[in-house]
Short mmCIF file of C-alpha atoms in Angstrom, two decimals:
data_model
loop_
_atom_site.label_atom_id
_atom_site.label_comp_id
_atom_site.label_asym_id
_atom_site.label_seq_id
_atom_site.Cartn_x
_atom_site.Cartn_y
_atom_site.Cartn_z
CA MET J 1 77.07 109.54 110.05
CA LEU J 2 75.50 112.49 111.47
CA TRP J 3 76.87 115.74 113.03
CA SER J 4 75.98 119.53 113.68
CA CYS J 5 77.54 121.83 111.73
CA ALA J 6 77.30 124.04 115.41
CA CYS J 7 80.20 122.34 116.87
CA VAL J 8 82.59 123.99 114.20
CA ILE J 9 85.95 124.69 115.12
CA PRO J 10 86.95 128.48 116.12
CA LEU J 11 89.66 128.51 112.69
CA LEU J 12 86.69 127.34 111.00
CA THR J 13 84.59 130.34 111.42
CA LEU J 14 87.33 132.82 111.16
CA TYR J 15 87.79 131.13 107.89
CA LEU J 16 84.89 131.44 106.73
CA MET J 17 84.47 134.84 107.57
CA GLY J 18 88.05 135.87 105.83
CA ASN J 19 86.74 134.12 101.90
CA MET J 20 82.58 134.99 102.60
CA GLY J 21 82.55 138.19 103.44
CA PRO J 22 79.81 140.50 104.00
CA MET J 23 76.31 140.30 103.12
CA SER J 24 73.49 142.58 102.76
CA GLY J 25 69.86 141.50 103.24
CA VAL J 26 70.25 138.31 104.40
CA LEU J 27 68.91 135.86 107.59
CA HIS J 28 71.70 135.01 109.64
CA ALA J 29 71.09 131.63 110.81
CA LEU J 30 70.89 131.15 114.50
CA PRO J 31 72.85 129.02 116.57
CA ASP J 32 69.55 126.29 117.09
CA ASP J 33 69.44 126.83 113.27
CA ALA J 34 72.40 124.90 112.76
CA CYS J 35 72.34 122.08 110.09
CA SER J 36 72.91 117.88 110.83
CA PHE J 37 75.18 116.74 107.66
CA ASN J 38 75.48 113.04 106.47
CA LEU J 39 78.04 111.82 104.32
CA THR J 40 77.24 108.96 102.81
CA LEU J 41 79.09 106.51 100.27
CA ARG J 42 76.65 104.86 98.08
CA ASN J 43 77.48 102.75 95.52
CA PHE J 44 80.99 104.13 95.52
CA GLN J 45 79.29 107.71 94.70
CA PRO J 46 79.67 110.33 97.79
CA ILE J 47 76.61 111.74 98.62
CA LEU J 48 76.12 114.60 101.05
CA SER J 49 73.05 115.30 102.67
CA TRP J 50 71.89 117.21 105.41
CA GLU J 51 68.87 119.07 107.41
CA VAL J 52 67.78 121.87 108.79
CA LYS J 53 67.28 121.04 112.74
CA ASN J 54 65.08 124.68 113.11
CA ARG J 55 62.28 122.67 111.45
CA SER J 56 59.91 126.28 111.20
CA ILE J 57 62.47 126.95 108.73
CA VAL J 58 61.60 125.63 105.24
CA PRO J 59 63.90 126.34 102.31
CA THR J 60 62.58 125.72 99.09
CA HIS J 61 65.82 125.22 97.17
CA TYR J 62 69.54 124.81 98.72
CA THR J 63 73.45 126.08 97.14
CA LEU J 64 75.91 124.11 98.20
CA SER J 65 79.82 125.53 98.16
CA TYR J 66 82.76 123.94 99.44
CA THR J 67 86.87 124.43 99.31
CA TYR J 68 89.69 122.00 101.19
CA MET J 69 91.21 123.34 104.38
CA SER J 70 94.30 122.26 103.27
CA LYS J 71 94.35 124.95 100.22
CA GLY J 72 93.03 127.95 101.39
CA GLU J 73 91.29 128.48 98.32
CA ASP J 74 87.65 130.35 97.42
CA MET J 75 84.79 128.51 98.43
CA LYS J 76 83.31 126.86 95.27
CA THR J 77 79.79 126.23 94.45
CA VAL J 78 79.49 123.04 93.11
CA PRO J 79 77.29 123.65 89.62
CA SER J 80 75.07 120.29 89.68
CA CYS J 81 73.99 121.24 93.52
CA THR J 82 73.50 125.11 92.57
CA ASN J 83 69.49 126.41 93.21
CA ILE J 84 68.52 122.74 93.84
CA THR J 85 65.44 121.55 95.90
CA ARG J 86 66.58 118.32 96.99
CA PRO J 87 68.58 118.27 100.66
CA SER J 88 71.57 116.61 99.46
CA CYS J 89 74.23 116.63 96.57
CA ASP J 90 76.14 113.76 94.58
CA LEU J 91 79.64 115.18 95.18
CA THR J 92 81.12 112.18 93.08
CA HIS J 93 83.01 114.41 90.77
CA GLU J 94 84.14 117.04 93.05
CA TRP J 95 85.42 115.01 96.19
CA GLY J 96 88.16 112.08 95.62
CA SER J 97 90.43 111.76 99.19
CA THR J 98 89.77 110.31 102.05
CA ALA J 99 92.88 112.65 103.62
CA GLU J 100 91.48 116.17 102.80
CA MET J 101 89.45 118.20 105.01
CA TYR J 102 86.44 119.79 102.98
CA VAL J 103 85.21 123.18 104.31
CA THR J 104 80.98 122.78 103.14
CA ARG J 105 78.55 125.56 103.19
CA VAL J 106 74.49 125.46 102.69
CA VAL J 107 72.80 128.10 101.93
CA GLY J 108 69.19 127.78 102.34
CA LEU J 109 66.73 129.97 100.34
CA ARG J 110 63.01 130.59 99.38
CA GLY J 111 62.72 132.81 96.76
CA ASP J 112 65.66 135.30 96.86
CA THR J 113 65.76 135.51 100.32
CA GLU J 114 68.20 133.49 101.97
CA LEU J 115 66.77 131.72 105.47
CA VAL J 116 69.78 130.13 106.41
CA SER J 117 73.89 129.38 106.18
CA CYS J 118 75.16 126.19 107.36
CA SER J 119 78.74 125.64 107.40
CA GLY J 120 81.00 122.85 108.60
CA THR J 121 83.93 120.72 108.28
CA ILE J 122 83.71 117.04 106.57
CA PHE J 123 86.53 114.81 106.78
CA PRO J 124 85.46 111.64 104.89
CA ASP J 125 87.96 109.71 106.44
CA THR J 126 85.90 109.30 109.79
CA ASP J 127 82.97 110.96 108.83
CA MET J 128 81.72 109.08 105.69
CA SER J 129 79.05 106.16 106.55
CA LEU J 130 79.68 103.17 103.94
CA GLU J 131 76.62 102.00 102.64
CA PRO J 132 77.16 98.05 101.61
CA PRO J 133 77.32 96.46 98.02
CA ASP J 134 73.95 95.05 96.42
CA PHE J 135 74.94 90.81 96.40
CA GLN J 136 73.25 87.77 95.73
CA ILE J 137 74.92 84.12 97.14
CA VAL J 138 74.66 80.78 95.36
CA GLY J 139 75.24 77.70 96.98
CA PHE J 140 76.54 75.06 95.72
CA VAL J 141 78.23 70.95 97.45
CA ASP J 142 81.23 72.48 98.83
CA HIS J 143 81.62 76.07 98.32
CA ILE J 144 79.56 79.51 97.53
CA ASN J 145 79.20 81.97 94.90
CA VAL J 146 79.01 85.49 97.06
CA MET J 147 78.25 88.31 93.26
CA LEU J 148 78.60 91.41 93.98
CA LYS J 149 77.18 94.16 92.30
CA PHE J 150 80.06 97.09 91.81
CA PRO J 151 79.86 99.83 88.93
CA PRO J 152 81.02 99.36 85.34
CA THR J 153 84.17 101.65 86.55
CA LEU J 154 85.68 103.26 89.28
CA PRO J 155 85.31 107.18 90.07
CA LYS J 156 87.98 109.46 90.38
CA VAL J 157 89.01 113.00 90.27
CA PRO J 158 91.49 114.56 88.80
CA ASP J 159 95.02 114.67 90.80
CA GLU J 160 92.76 112.46 93.67
CA GLU J 161 93.05 109.06 94.59
CA GLY J 162 89.21 108.14 94.42
CA LEU J 163 87.13 107.91 98.01
CA TRP J 164 87.49 103.97 97.38
CA ARG J 165 90.91 103.88 97.17
CA TYR J 166 91.80 102.44 100.71
CA LEU J 167 88.02 100.45 101.06
CA SER J 168 88.49 96.74 102.05
CA LEU J 169 85.27 94.83 101.88
CA VAL J 170 84.48 92.29 104.75
CA ILE J 171 82.49 89.29 103.42
CA GLU J 172 81.37 87.02 106.54
CA GLU J 173 80.78 83.84 106.47
CA VAL J 174 78.12 82.48 109.69
CA SER J 175 77.75 79.14 110.30
CA GLY J 176 76.59 77.13 113.26
CA GLY J 177 77.15 80.10 115.04
CA ILE J 178 80.92 80.66 113.61
CA VAL J 179 82.08 83.58 111.95
CA LYS J 180 84.94 83.66 109.84
CA GLN J 181 85.74 86.43 108.03
CA HIS J 182 87.12 86.96 104.04
CA ASN J 183 88.59 90.48 103.02
CA LEU J 184 88.31 91.97 99.51
CA LYS J 185 90.80 94.95 98.92
CA ILE J 186 89.23 97.22 96.31
CA ASN J 187 91.12 98.31 93.43
CA GLU J 188 90.48 99.45 90.13
CA ASN J 189 89.74 95.80 88.74
CA THR J 190 86.27 94.94 91.25
CA VAL J 191 84.36 96.50 88.98
CA GLY J 192 81.12 94.87 87.00
CA ASP J 193 79.51 91.87 88.19
CA PHE J 194 82.11 90.93 90.77
CA THR J 195 82.14 87.25 91.92
CA TYR J 196 83.84 86.18 95.05
CA VAL J 197 83.95 82.33 96.11
CA ILE J 198 84.03 80.66 99.64
CA ASN J 199 85.52 77.78 99.11
CA LYS J 200 86.08 74.56 101.79
CA LEU J 201 82.53 74.73 102.85
CA ILE J 202 80.72 71.12 104.71
CA PRO J 203 77.94 69.91 102.20
CA ASN J 204 74.67 69.39 103.35
CA THR J 205 75.06 72.35 105.73
CA ASN J 206 73.57 75.53 106.18
CA TYR J 207 76.09 79.13 105.75
CA CYS J 208 74.67 82.97 105.66
CA VAL J 209 76.76 85.54 104.39
CA SER J 210 76.63 89.23 105.08
CA VAL J 211 79.23 91.92 103.79
CA TYR J 212 80.18 95.75 104.07
CA PHE J 213 83.14 97.93 104.22
CA GLU J 214 85.30 98.05 106.70
CA PRO J 215 85.23 101.61 108.69
CA MET J 216 87.88 103.35 110.45
CA ASP J 217 85.75 103.31 113.23
CA LEU J 218 84.79 99.31 114.03
CA ARG J 219 81.44 101.33 115.53
CA THR J 220 80.14 102.41 112.77
CA ILE J 221 80.09 99.00 110.70
CA ASN J 222 77.30 99.20 108.64
CA ARG J 223 76.12 94.98 107.72
CA SER J 224 73.92 94.15 105.02
CA PRO J 225 71.28 91.91 106.16
CA LEU J 226 72.47 88.24 105.97
CA LYS J 227 71.51 85.91 103.13
CA CYS J 228 71.56 82.39 103.45
CA THR J 229 71.69 79.20 101.49
CA HIS J 230 71.46 75.17 102.44
CA LEU J 231 74.58 73.28 100.91
CA GLN J 232 73.35 70.57 99.33
CA PRO J 233 74.95 66.54 99.18
CA GLU J 234 74.63 65.87 95.76
CA GLN J 235 77.63 67.07 93.52
CA GLY J 236 76.03 69.53 91.18
CA SER J 237 73.17 70.63 92.75
CA GLY J 238 73.12 74.26 93.52
CA ARG J 239 70.36 76.41 95.30
CA THR J 240 69.96 79.95 94.92
CA GLY J 241 70.59 82.15 98.41
CA PHE J 242 66.95 83.29 99.82
#
């Protein structure tokens, strides 16, 4: 989900002015130099990426810092995202609450010269794009095994719940134009190679399956491509989804 830091609210502007202080020898970003931010939960890892809208500004490396809007603390530089060459940062061990508003700042540099500084607010509950997990299906006579690929453990940040805490995975079963939904609540036990069984299906019938994490805004659903199989009438026969 993309959004521009050009729409930062006045409260954020005052906050940043009070916490960053004056800078000398810095090329301050103009309004049309704003960045677009994209927060994606990929394999339960929150990945923040950004893009400088003014294509004439090409930093060679970036530094990301952030703080919590609710706590009013100084900006904290992310050690693993300091002087990095890629325009993205893995915040798995930094961000762990969907209810928190994070104030972020990205500085783009070329050598020792700061070319651009972009700031914005990020609310994971509404701003985070949810990538569906990898999965495979195997069809039998009257049921389908949906084999989901989850991490061995779900990441957590000390004193925070984890961005996955309130996630619900929707498994859509499609056959003959009819869509049925199966909901799987994510918790500490939905890890590793996890199998969900869709039962009471009709033998000798085509079925397709898609999965997605249910977002707060249903207009932003990110479904996986359909995977299909034809159930066989013979007992014990199986056919891997394609």
